[in-house]
């Protein structure tokens, strides 16, 4: 059974640009969550999608957005990139809303802003 | 607001030693608590999940315990090996918070041969 797939693995952008990251969850999983990991702040929750609806949102500016498609694949977009957006972006998938099953993470997309 | 703390931040032990990693959380209204392992440059690998109604979970050389009343969880690693070297993270999933996880800062473990 394939795990969580995130593309691309690495990305280099410059300030002011925008970027789109993709996440394909484990087959059958309908919930996708996104996290930002930095050395200073650790792992911080961005947002969660379930059945194409955003269910929860962390404390990030509106430049960070996401969406989920009918096949449960999810994308997150960051507009007007800042140096501080350099981070490892991780996606996690789980079965559903009330599942007490583990969440599974992809290997992440490492975003570097020049 | 849930806060999760892991102490120590780093730990170095000789191979074969048994060790305990600590995780504390401020809000006891958790749905479950999950332990992860992260290797350098990689994502998170799920190790153990303890439901709020459980006291402990075991997988091979790993044992995780949960004490909601004191806001603590521990991960016990028996007979440590160099391959156990990684960063270990605990994460709390709160009631009524969907699948959002609140992570601790992690414990970076090095097991020396």
JSON list of C-alpha atoms in Angstrom, two decimals:
[
{"chain": "A", "resi": 1, "resn": "UNK", "atom": "CA", "xyz": [0.00, 0.00, 0.00]},
{"chain": "A", "resi": 2, "resn": "UNK", "atom": "CA", "xyz": [1.56, 3.29, -1.10]},
{"chain": "A", "resi": 3, "resn": "UNK", "atom": "CA", "xyz": [2.26, 5.87, 1.58]},
{"chain": "A", "resi": 4, "resn": "UNK", "atom": "CA", "xyz": [1.67, 9.60, 1.55]},
{"chain": "A", "resi": 5, "resn": "UNK", "atom": "CA", "xyz": [3.29, 11.17, -1.50]},
{"chain": "A", "resi": 6, "resn": "UNK", "atom": "CA", "xyz": [4.40, 14.78, -1.58]},
{"chain": "A", "resi": 7, "resn": "UNK", "atom": "CA", "xyz": [5.69, 16.60, -4.62]},
{"chain": "A", "resi": 8, "resn": "UNK", "atom": "CA", "xyz": [8.02, 18.19, -5.32]},
{"chain": "A", "resi": 9, "resn": "UNK", "atom": "CA", "xyz": [10.62, 17.13, -2.73]},
{"chain": "A", "resi": 10, "resn": "UNK", "atom": "CA", "xyz": [12.65, 20.29, -3.09]},
{"chain": "A", "resi": 11, "resn": "UNK", "atom": "CA", "xyz": [11.79, 23.76, -4.30]},
{"chain": "A", "resi": 12, "resn": "UNK", "atom": "CA", "xyz": [13.74, 27.00, -4.55]},
{"chain": "A", "resi": 13, "resn": "UNK", "atom": "CA", "xyz": [11.88, 30.27, -4.97]},
{"chain": "A", "resi": 14, "resn": "UNK", "atom": "CA", "xyz": [12.58, 33.97, -4.57]},
{"chain": "A", "resi": 15, "resn": "UNK", "atom": "CA", "xyz": [10.78, 36.49, -2.41]},
{"chain": "A", "resi": 16, "resn": "UNK", "atom": "CA", "xyz": [7.47, 37.65, -3.80]},
{"chain": "A", "resi": 17, "resn": "UNK", "atom": "CA", "xyz": [6.81, 34.53, -5.86]},
{"chain": "A", "resi": 18, "resn": "UNK", "atom": "CA", "xyz": [4.10, 32.02, -5.15]},
{"chain": "A", "resi": 19, "resn": "UNK", "atom": "CA", "xyz": [4.30, 28.24, -4.83]},
{"chain": "A", "resi": 20, "resn": "UNK", "atom": "CA", "xyz": [1.97, 25.24, -4.93]},
{"chain": "A", "resi": 21, "resn": "UNK", "atom": "CA", "xyz": [2.74, 22.00, -3.11]},
{"chain": "A", "resi": 22, "resn": "UNK", "atom": "CA", "xyz": [0.92, 18.73, -3.67]},
{"chain": "A", "resi": 23, "resn": "UNK", "atom": "CA", "xyz": [-0.01, 15.85, -1.39]},
{"chain": "A", "resi": 24, "resn": "UNK", "atom": "CA", "xyz": [-1.55, 12.49, -2.31]},
{"chain": "A", "resi": 25, "resn": "UNK", "atom": "CA", "xyz": [-2.87, 10.68, 0.78]},
{"chain": "A", "resi": 26, "resn": "UNK", "atom": "CA", "xyz": [-2.90, 6.96, 1.41]},
{"chain": "A", "resi": 27, "resn": "UNK", "atom": "CA", "xyz": [-5.60, 5.26, -0.63]},
{"chain": "A", "resi": 28, "resn": "UNK", "atom": "CA", "xyz": [-8.90, 5.39, 1.27]},
{"chain": "A", "resi": 29, "resn": "UNK", "atom": "CA", "xyz": [-7.83, 8.23, 3.56]},
{"chain": "A", "resi": 30, "resn": "UNK", "atom": "CA", "xyz": [-10.10, 11.24, 3.33]},
{"chain": "A", "resi": 31, "resn": "UNK", "atom": "CA", "xyz": [-8.47, 13.66, 5.77]},
{"chain": "A", "resi": 32, "resn": "UNK", "atom": "CA", "xyz": [-5.35, 15.61, 4.83]},
{"chain": "A", "resi": 33, "resn": "UNK", "atom": "CA", "xyz": [-3.50, 17.98, 7.17]},
{"chain": "A", "resi": 34, "resn": "UNK", "atom": "CA", "xyz": [-0.58, 20.28, 6.47]},
{"chain": "A", "resi": 35, "resn": "UNK", "atom": "CA", "xyz": [2.24, 21.29, 8.82]},
{"chain": "A", "resi": 36, "resn": "UNK", "atom": "CA", "xyz": [5.20, 23.64, 8.63]},
{"chain": "A", "resi": 37, "resn": "UNK", "atom": "CA", "xyz": [8.44, 22.56, 10.28]},
{"chain": "A", "resi": 38, "resn": "UNK", "atom": "CA", "xyz": [11.23, 25.04, 11.04]},
{"chain": "A", "resi": 39, "resn": "UNK", "atom": "CA", "xyz": [14.22, 24.81, 13.40]},
{"chain": "A", "resi": 40, "resn": "UNK", "atom": "CA", "xyz": [12.92, 27.71, 15.48]},
{"chain": "A", "resi": 41, "resn": "UNK", "atom": "CA", "xyz": [9.19, 26.96, 15.73]},
{"chain": "A", "resi": 42, "resn": "UNK", "atom": "CA", "xyz": [9.12, 23.19, 15.33]},
{"chain": "A", "resi": 43, "resn": "UNK", "atom": "CA", "xyz": [6.05, 21.60, 13.78]},
{"chain": "A", "resi": 44, "resn": "UNK", "atom": "CA", "xyz": [3.08, 23.93, 13.42]},
{"chain": "A", "resi": 45, "resn": "UNK", "atom": "CA", "xyz": [-0.37, 23.06, 12.11]},
{"chain": "A", "resi": 46, "resn": "UNK", "atom": "CA", "xyz": [-1.47, 24.89, 8.97]},
{"chain": "A", "resi": 47, "resn": "UNK", "atom": "CA", "xyz": [-4.87, 23.43, 8.07]},
{"chain": "A", "resi": 48, "resn": "UNK", "atom": "CA", "xyz": [-6.91, 20.26, 7.67]},
{"chain": "A", "resi": 49, "resn": "UNK", "atom": "CA", "xyz": [-9.21, 19.20, 4.86]},
{"chain": "A", "resi": 50, "resn": "UNK", "atom": "CA", "xyz": [-11.87, 16.53, 4.90]},
{"chain": "A", "resi": 51, "resn": "UNK", "atom": "CA", "xyz": [-14.19, 15.77, 1.99]},
{"chain": "A", "resi": 52, "resn": "UNK", "atom": "CA", "xyz": [-13.01, 18.88, 0.13]},
{"chain": "A", "resi": 53, "resn": "UNK", "atom": "CA", "xyz": [-13.84, 21.17, 3.08]},
{"chain": "A", "resi": 54, "resn": "UNK", "atom": "CA", "xyz": [-11.41, 22.98, 5.31]},
{"chain": "A", "resi": 55, "resn": "UNK", "atom": "CA", "xyz": [-12.17, 21.72, 8.79]},
{"chain": "A", "resi": 56, "resn": "UNK", "atom": "CA", "xyz": [-9.55, 23.45, 10.86]},
{"chain": "A", "resi": 57, "resn": "UNK", "atom": "CA", "xyz": [-7.02, 26.22, 10.39]},
{"chain": "A", "resi": 58, "resn": "UNK", "atom": "CA", "xyz": [-3.88, 27.16, 12.29]},
{"chain": "A", "resi": 59, "resn": "UNK", "atom": "CA", "xyz": [-2.54, 30.59, 13.07]},
{"chain": "A", "resi": 60, "resn": "UNK", "atom": "CA", "xyz": [-0.97, 31.47, 9.73]},
{"chain": "A", "resi": 61, "resn": "UNK", "atom": "CA", "xyz": [-1.55, 34.51, 7.50]},
{"chain": "A", "resi": 62, "resn": "UNK", "atom": "CA", "xyz": [-3.96, 34.42, 4.59]},
{"chain": "A", "resi": 63, "resn": "UNK", "atom": "CA", "xyz": [-1.03, 33.99, 2.18]},
{"chain": "A", "resi": 64, "resn": "UNK", "atom": "CA", "xyz": [-1.24, 30.31, 3.10]},
{"chain": "A", "resi": 65, "resn": "UNK", "atom": "CA", "xyz": [-4.18, 28.54, 1.53]},
{"chain": "A", "resi": 66, "resn": "UNK", "atom": "CA", "xyz": [-5.15, 25.07, 0.49]},
{"chain": "A", "resi": 67, "resn": "UNK", "atom": "CA", "xyz": [-7.73, 22.93, -1.16]},
{"chain": "A", "resi": 68, "resn": "UNK", "atom": "CA", "xyz": [-8.73, 19.30, -1.48]},
{"chain": "A", "resi": 69, "resn": "UNK", "atom": "CA", "xyz": [-10.02, 17.55, -4.55]},
{"chain": "A", "resi": 70, "resn": "UNK", "atom": "CA", "xyz": [-12.71, 14.88, -4.87]},
{"chain": "A", "resi": 71, "resn": "UNK", "atom": "CA", "xyz": [-10.04, 12.15, -4.96]},
{"chain": "A", "resi": 72, "resn": "UNK", "atom": "CA", "xyz": [-8.72, 13.45, -1.57]},
{"chain": "A", "resi": 73, "resn": "UNK", "atom": "CA", "xyz": [-5.50, 14.81, -3.06]},
{"chain": "A", "resi": 74, "resn": "UNK", "atom": "CA", "xyz": [-4.63, 18.17, -1.57]},
{"chain": "A", "resi": 75, "resn": "UNK", "atom": "CA", "xyz": [-2.63, 21.21, -2.57]},
{"chain": "A", "resi": 76, "resn": "UNK", "atom": "CA", "xyz": [-1.37, 24.10, -0.51]},
{"chain": "A", "resi": 77, "resn": "UNK", "atom": "CA", "xyz": [-0.44, 27.46, -1.93]},
{"chain": "A", "resi": 78, "resn": "UNK", "atom": "CA", "xyz": [1.75, 30.17, -0.50]},
{"chain": "A", "resi": 79, "resn": "UNK", "atom": "CA", "xyz": [1.61, 33.56, -2.17]},
{"chain": "A", "resi": 80, "resn": "UNK", "atom": "CA", "xyz": [4.00, 36.51, -1.91]},
{"chain": "A", "resi": 81, "resn": "UNK", "atom": "CA", "xyz": [6.76, 34.35, -0.46]},
{"chain": "A", "resi": 82, "resn": "UNK", "atom": "CA", "xyz": [8.89, 35.68, 2.38]},
{"chain": "A", "resi": 83, "resn": "UNK", "atom": "CA", "xyz": [12.29, 34.52, 3.61]},
{"chain": "A", "resi": 84, "resn": "UNK", "atom": "CA", "xyz": [10.62, 33.20, 6.75]},
{"chain": "A", "resi": 85, "resn": "UNK", "atom": "CA", "xyz": [8.54, 30.77, 4.69]},
{"chain": "A", "resi": 86, "resn": "UNK", "atom": "CA", "xyz": [11.64, 28.62, 4.17]},
{"chain": "A", "resi": 87, "resn": "UNK", "atom": "CA", "xyz": [10.71, 25.35, 5.84]},
{"chain": "A", "resi": 88, "resn": "UNK", "atom": "CA", "xyz": [9.89, 21.69, 5.47]},
{"chain": "A", "resi": 89, "resn": "UNK", "atom": "CA", "xyz": [6.19, 21.38, 4.64]},
{"chain": "A", "resi": 90, "resn": "UNK", "atom": "CA", "xyz": [4.67, 18.08, 5.72]},
{"chain": "A", "resi": 91, "resn": "UNK", "atom": "CA", "xyz": [1.39, 16.51, 4.81]},
{"chain": "A", "resi": 92, "resn": "UNK", "atom": "CA", "xyz": [-0.42, 13.92, 6.92]},
{"chain": "A", "resi": 93, "resn": "UNK", "atom": "CA", "xyz": [-3.31, 11.70, 5.99]},
{"chain": "A", "resi": 94, "resn": "UNK", "atom": "CA", "xyz": [-5.81, 9.81, 8.10]},
{"chain": "A", "resi": 95, "resn": "UNK", "atom": "CA", "xyz": [-8.98, 7.85, 7.55]},
{"chain": "A", "resi": 96, "resn": "UNK", "atom": "CA", "xyz": [-11.56, 10.37, 8.61]},
{"chain": "A", "resi": 97, "resn": "UNK", "atom": "CA", "xyz": [-13.04, 12.68, 11.17]},
{"chain": "A", "resi": 98, "resn": "UNK", "atom": "CA", "xyz": [-13.46, 10.41, 14.14]},
{"chain": "A", "resi": 99, "resn": "UNK", "atom": "CA", "xyz": [-10.82, 7.85, 13.40]},
{"chain": "A", "resi": 100, "resn": "UNK", "atom": "CA", "xyz": [-8.60, 6.78, 16.27]},
{"chain": "A", "resi": 101, "resn": "UNK", "atom": "CA", "xyz": [-6.08, 5.47, 13.80]},
{"chain": "A", "resi": 102, "resn": "UNK", "atom": "CA", "xyz": [-2.55, 6.88, 13.44]},
{"chain": "A", "resi": 103, "resn": "UNK", "atom": "CA", "xyz": [-1.88, 9.74, 11.11]},
{"chain": "A", "resi": 104, "resn": "UNK", "atom": "CA", "xyz": [0.72, 9.05, 8.45]},
{"chain": "A", "resi": 105, "resn": "UNK", "atom": "CA", "xyz": [3.13, 11.62, 7.09]},
{"chain": "A", "resi": 106, "resn": "UNK", "atom": "CA", "xyz": [4.87, 12.09, 3.77]},
{"chain": "A", "resi": 107, "resn": "UNK", "atom": "CA", "xyz": [8.56, 12.93, 3.40]},
{"chain": "A", "resi": 108, "resn": "UNK", "atom": "CA", "xyz": [7.72, 16.60, 2.90]},
{"chain": "A", "resi": 109, "resn": "UNK", "atom": "CA", "xyz": [8.60, 19.37, 0.50]},
{"chain": "A", "resi": 110, "resn": "UNK", "atom": "CA", "xyz": [11.63, 21.43, 1.46]},
{"chain": "A", "resi": 111, "resn": "UNK", "atom": "CA", "xyz": [11.03, 25.00, 0.36]},
{"chain": "A", "resi": 112, "resn": "UNK", "atom": "CA", "xyz": [13.93, 27.45, 0.24]},
{"chain": "A", "resi": 113, "resn": "UNK", "atom": "CA", "xyz": [13.35, 31.15, -0.35]},
{"chain": "A", "resi": 114, "resn": "UNK", "atom": "CA", "xyz": [16.23, 33.20, -1.71]},
{"chain": "B", "resi": 1, "resn": "UNK", "atom": "CA", "xyz": [-4.53, 26.16, 24.16]},
{"chain": "B", "resi": 2, "resn": "UNK", "atom": "CA", "xyz": [-2.67, 22.85, 24.24]},
{"chain": "B", "resi": 3, "resn": "UNK", "atom": "CA", "xyz": [1.06, 22.98, 24.82]},
{"chain": "B", "resi": 4, "resn": "UNK", "atom": "CA", "xyz": [3.34, 19.97, 24.52]},
{"chain": "B", "resi": 5, "resn": "UNK", "atom": "CA", "xyz": [6.83, 19.83, 25.98]},
{"chain": "B", "resi": 6, "resn": "UNK", "atom": "CA", "xyz": [9.55, 17.22, 25.57]},
{"chain": "B", "resi": 7, "resn": "UNK", "atom": "CA", "xyz": [12.51, 16.91, 27.88]},
{"chain": "B", "resi": 8, "resn": "UNK", "atom": "CA", "xyz": [15.40, 16.45, 27.32]},
{"chain": "B", "resi": 9, "resn": "UNK", "atom": "CA", "xyz": [15.93, 18.12, 23.96]},
{"chain": "B", "resi": 10, "resn": "UNK", "atom": "CA", "xyz": [18.90, 15.85, 23.27]},
{"chain": "B", "resi": 11, "resn": "UNK", "atom": "CA", "xyz": [20.12, 12.57, 24.70]},
{"chain": "B", "resi": 12, "resn": "UNK", "atom": "CA", "xyz": [23.22, 10.46, 24.05]},
{"chain": "B", "resi": 13, "resn": "UNK", "atom": "CA", "xyz": [23.44, 6.89, 25.36]},
{"chain": "B", "resi": 14, "resn": "UNK", "atom": "CA", "xyz": [25.66, 3.85, 24.77]},
{"chain": "B", "resi": 15, "resn": "UNK", "atom": "CA", "xyz": [24.26, 0.94, 22.78]},
{"chain": "B", "resi": 16, "resn": "UNK", "atom": "CA", "xyz": [22.25, -1.55, 24.79]},
{"chain": "B", "resi": 17, "resn": "UNK", "atom": "CA", "xyz": [20.95, 0.92, 27.35]},
{"chain": "B", "resi": 18, "resn": "UNK", "atom": "CA", "xyz": [17.26, 1.15, 28.20]},
{"chain": "B", "resi": 19, "resn": "UNK", "atom": "CA", "xyz": [15.95, 4.71, 28.03]},
{"chain": "B", "resi": 20, "resn": "UNK", "atom": "CA", "xyz": [12.86, 6.81, 28.64]},
{"chain": "B", "resi": 21, "resn": "UNK", "atom": "CA", "xyz": [11.74, 9.85, 26.67]},
{"chain": "B", "resi": 22, "resn": "UNK", "atom": "CA", "xyz": [9.31, 12.24, 28.33]},
{"chain": "B", "resi": 23, "resn": "UNK", "atom": "CA", "xyz": [6.38, 14.19, 26.96]},
{"chain": "B", "resi": 24, "resn": "UNK", "atom": "CA", "xyz": [4.07, 16.48, 28.93]},
{"chain": "B", "resi": 25, "resn": "UNK", "atom": "CA", "xyz": [0.91, 18.27, 27.84]},
{"chain": "B", "resi": 26, "resn": "UNK", "atom": "CA", "xyz": [-1.13, 21.00, 29.48]},
{"chain": "B", "resi": 27, "resn": "UNK", "atom": "CA", "xyz": [-4.71, 20.10, 28.51]},
{"chain": "B", "resi": 28, "resn": "UNK", "atom": "CA", "xyz": [-5.83, 16.61, 29.56]},
{"chain": "B", "resi": 29, "resn": "UNK", "atom": "CA", "xyz": [-8.84, 16.64, 27.22]},
{"chain": "B", "resi": 30, "resn": "UNK", "atom": "CA", "xyz": [-7.00, 14.69, 24.56]},
{"chain": "B", "resi": 31, "resn": "UNK", "atom": "CA", "xyz": [-8.44, 12.26, 22.03]},
{"chain": "B", "resi": 32, "resn": "UNK", "atom": "CA", "xyz": [-5.16, 10.41, 21.63]},
{"chain": "B", "resi": 33, "resn": "UNK", "atom": "CA", "xyz": [-1.41, 10.85, 21.81]},
{"chain": "B", "resi": 34, "resn": "UNK", "atom": "CA", "xyz": [0.96, 9.72, 19.10]},
{"chain": "B", "resi": 35, "resn": "UNK", "atom": "CA", "xyz": [4.72, 9.14, 19.10]},
{"chain": "B", "resi": 36, "resn": "UNK", "atom": "CA", "xyz": [6.72, 9.66, 15.93]},
{"chain": "B", "resi": 37, "resn": "UNK", "atom": "CA", "xyz": [10.27, 9.21, 14.79]},
{"chain": "B", "resi": 38, "resn": "UNK", "atom": "CA", "xyz": [11.97, 11.57, 12.34]},
{"chain": "B", "resi": 39, "resn": "UNK", "atom": "CA", "xyz": [15.23, 10.80, 10.58]},
{"chain": "B", "resi": 40, "resn": "UNK", "atom": "CA", "xyz": [17.29, 13.69, 9.15]},
{"chain": "B", "resi": 41, "resn": "UNK", "atom": "CA", "xyz": [15.73, 15.13, 6.01]},
{"chain": "B", "resi": 42, "resn": "UNK", "atom": "CA", "xyz": [12.76, 12.79, 6.23]},
{"chain": "B", "resi": 43, "resn": "UNK", "atom": "CA", "xyz": [9.13, 12.92, 7.22]},
{"chain": "B", "resi": 44, "resn": "UNK", "atom": "CA", "xyz": [7.60, 11.47, 10.37]},
{"chain": "B", "resi": 45, "resn": "UNK", "atom": "CA", "xyz": [7.19, 7.76, 10.96]},
{"chain": "B", "resi": 46, "resn": "UNK", "atom": "CA", "xyz": [4.37, 6.79, 13.30]},
{"chain": "B", "resi": 47, "resn": "UNK", "atom": "CA", "xyz": [5.59, 4.58, 16.16]},
{"chain": "B", "resi": 48, "resn": "UNK", "atom": "CA", "xyz": [2.71, 4.24, 18.62]},
{"chain": "B", "resi": 49, "resn": "UNK", "atom": "CA", "xyz": [-0.71, 5.76, 19.21]},
{"chain": "B", "resi": 50, "resn": "UNK", "atom": "CA", "xyz": [-2.35, 5.67, 22.64]},
{"chain": "B", "resi": 51, "resn": "UNK", "atom": "CA", "xyz": [-6.06, 6.35, 22.79]},
{"chain": "B", "resi": 52, "resn": "UNK", "atom": "CA", "xyz": [-7.31, 8.50, 25.67]},
{"chain": "B", "resi": 53, "resn": "UNK", "atom": "CA", "xyz": [-8.90, 5.45, 27.32]},
{"chain": "B", "resi": 54, "resn": "UNK", "atom": "CA", "xyz": [-5.68, 3.43, 27.22]},
{"chain": "B", "resi": 55, "resn": "UNK", "atom": "CA", "xyz": [-2.74, 3.42, 29.62]},
{"chain": "B", "resi": 56, "resn": "UNK", "atom": "CA", "xyz": [-0.07, 2.01, 27.35]},
{"chain": "B", "resi": 57, "resn": "UNK", "atom": "CA", "xyz": [0.82, 0.56, 23.97]},
{"chain": "B", "resi": 58, "resn": "UNK", "atom": "CA", "xyz": [3.68, -1.72, 22.98]},
{"chain": "B", "resi": 59, "resn": "UNK", "atom": "CA", "xyz": [5.42, -2.44, 19.70]},
{"chain": "B", "resi": 60, "resn": "UNK", "atom": "CA", "xyz": [8.56, -4.55, 19.76]},
{"chain": "B", "resi": 61, "resn": "UNK", "atom": "CA", "xyz": [11.17, -2.80, 21.90]},
{"chain": "B", "resi": 62, "resn": "UNK", "atom": "CA", "xyz": [8.98, 0.27, 22.30]},
{"chain": "B", "resi": 63, "resn": "UNK", "atom": "CA", "xyz": [6.46, 0.92, 25.03]},
{"chain": "B", "resi": 64, "resn": "UNK", "atom": "CA", "xyz": [4.48, 4.12, 25.39]},
{"chain": "B", "resi": 65, "resn": "UNK", "atom": "CA", "xyz": [2.44, 5.04, 28.46]},
{"chain": "B", "resi": 66, "resn": "UNK", "atom": "CA", "xyz": [-0.17, 7.71, 29.03]},
{"chain": "B", "resi": 67, "resn": "UNK", "atom": "CA", "xyz": [-1.28, 9.37, 32.26]},
{"chain": "B", "resi": 68, "resn": "UNK", "atom": "CA", "xyz": [-3.91, 11.93, 31.40]},
{"chain": "B", "resi": 69, "resn": "UNK", "atom": "CA", "xyz": [-4.44, 13.11, 34.96]},
{"chain": "B", "resi": 70, "resn": "UNK", "atom": "CA", "xyz": [-0.82, 14.23, 35.27]},
{"chain": "B", "resi": 71, "resn": "UNK", "atom": "CA", "xyz": [-0.53, 15.29, 31.61]},
{"chain": "B", "resi": 72, "resn": "UNK", "atom": "CA", "xyz": [2.35, 12.94, 30.87]},
{"chain": "B", "resi": 73, "resn": "UNK", "atom": "CA", "xyz": [3.39, 10.32, 28.39]},
{"chain": "B", "resi": 74, "resn": "UNK", "atom": "CA", "xyz": [6.63, 8.36, 28.23]},
{"chain": "B", "resi": 75, "resn": "UNK", "atom": "CA", "xyz": [8.27, 6.36, 25.47]},
{"chain": "B", "resi": 76, "resn": "UNK", "atom": "CA", "xyz": [10.42, 3.52, 26.73]},
{"chain": "B", "resi": 77, "resn": "UNK", "atom": "CA", "xyz": [13.03, 2.07, 24.38]},
{"chain": "B", "resi": 78, "resn": "UNK", "atom": "CA", "xyz": [14.56, -1.22, 25.47]},
{"chain": "B", "resi": 79, "resn": "UNK", "atom": "CA", "xyz": [18.05, -2.37, 24.52]},
{"chain": "B", "resi": 80, "resn": "UNK", "atom": "CA", "xyz": [18.80, 0.66, 22.37]},
{"chain": "B", "resi": 81, "resn": "UNK", "atom": "CA", "xyz": [20.64, 0.26, 19.06]},
{"chain": "B", "resi": 82, "resn": "UNK", "atom": "CA", "xyz": [22.53, 2.73, 16.84]},
{"chain": "B", "resi": 83, "resn": "UNK", "atom": "CA", "xyz": [19.66, 2.47, 14.36]},
{"chain": "B", "resi": 84, "resn": "UNK", "atom": "CA", "xyz": [17.40, 4.04, 16.97]},
{"chain": "B", "resi": 85, "resn": "UNK", "atom": "CA", "xyz": [19.27, 7.33, 16.55]},
{"chain": "B", "resi": 86, "resn": "UNK", "atom": "CA", "xyz": [16.71, 9.89, 15.39]},
{"chain": "B", "resi": 87, "resn": "UNK", "atom": "CA", "xyz": [14.48, 12.67, 16.68]},
{"chain": "B", "resi": 88, "resn": "UNK", "atom": "CA", "xyz": [11.45, 11.46, 18.60]},
{"chain": "B", "resi": 89, "resn": "UNK", "atom": "CA", "xyz": [8.32, 13.60, 18.65]},
{"chain": "B", "resi": 90, "resn": "UNK", "atom": "CA", "xyz": [5.13, 13.29, 20.63]},
{"chain": "B", "resi": 91, "resn": "UNK", "atom": "CA", "xyz": [1.90, 14.87, 19.48]},
{"chain": "B", "resi": 92, "resn": "UNK", "atom": "CA", "xyz": [-1.43, 15.37, 21.21]},
{"chain": "B", "resi": 93, "resn": "UNK", "atom": "CA", "xyz": [-4.73, 15.31, 19.38]},
{"chain": "B", "resi": 94, "resn": "UNK", "atom": "CA", "xyz": [-7.31, 17.21, 21.37]},
{"chain": "B", "resi": 95, "resn": "UNK", "atom": "CA", "xyz": [-11.01, 16.50, 21.64]},
{"chain": "B", "resi": 96, "resn": "UNK", "atom": "CA", "xyz": [-13.08, 18.58, 19.22]},
{"chain": "B", "resi": 97, "resn": "UNK", "atom": "CA", "xyz": [-10.02, 19.67, 17.25]},
{"chain": "B", "resi": 98, "resn": "UNK", "atom": "CA", "xyz": [-10.41, 17.44, 14.23]},
{"chain": "B", "resi": 99, "resn": "UNK", "atom": "CA", "xyz": [-7.18, 15.74, 13.28]},
{"chain": "B", "resi": 100, "resn": "UNK", "atom": "CA", "xyz": [-5.00, 18.66, 14.33]},
{"chain": "B", "resi": 101, "resn": "UNK", "atom": "CA", "xyz": [-1.90, 17.54, 16.22]},
{"chain": "B", "resi": 102, "resn": "UNK", "atom": "CA", "xyz": [0.03, 19.69, 18.68]},
{"chain": "B", "resi": 103, "resn": "UNK", "atom": "CA", "xyz": [3.67, 18.66, 18.67]},
{"chain": "B", "resi": 104, "resn": "UNK", "atom": "CA", "xyz": [6.40, 18.83, 21.25]},
{"chain": "B", "resi": 105, "resn": "UNK", "atom": "CA", "xyz": [9.82, 20.12, 20.28]},
{"chain": "B", "resi": 106, "resn": "UNK", "atom": "CA", "xyz": [11.25, 16.62, 20.07]},
{"chain": "B", "resi": 107, "resn": "UNK", "atom": "CA", "xyz": [14.10, 14.71, 21.70]},
{"chain": "B", "resi": 108, "resn": "UNK", "atom": "CA", "xyz": [17.16, 14.13, 19.54]},
{"chain": "B", "resi": 109, "resn": "UNK", "atom": "CA", "xyz": [18.53, 10.70, 20.45]},
{"chain": "B", "resi": 110, "resn": "UNK", "atom": "CA", "xyz": [21.98, 9.42, 19.63]},
{"chain": "B", "resi": 111, "resn": "UNK", "atom": "CA", "xyz": [22.88, 5.81, 20.43]},
{"chain": "B", "resi": 112, "resn": "UNK", "atom": "CA", "xyz": [26.62, 5.24, 20.32]},
{"chain": "B", "resi": 113, "resn": "UNK", "atom": "CA", "xyz": [28.04, 1.84, 19.26]}
]
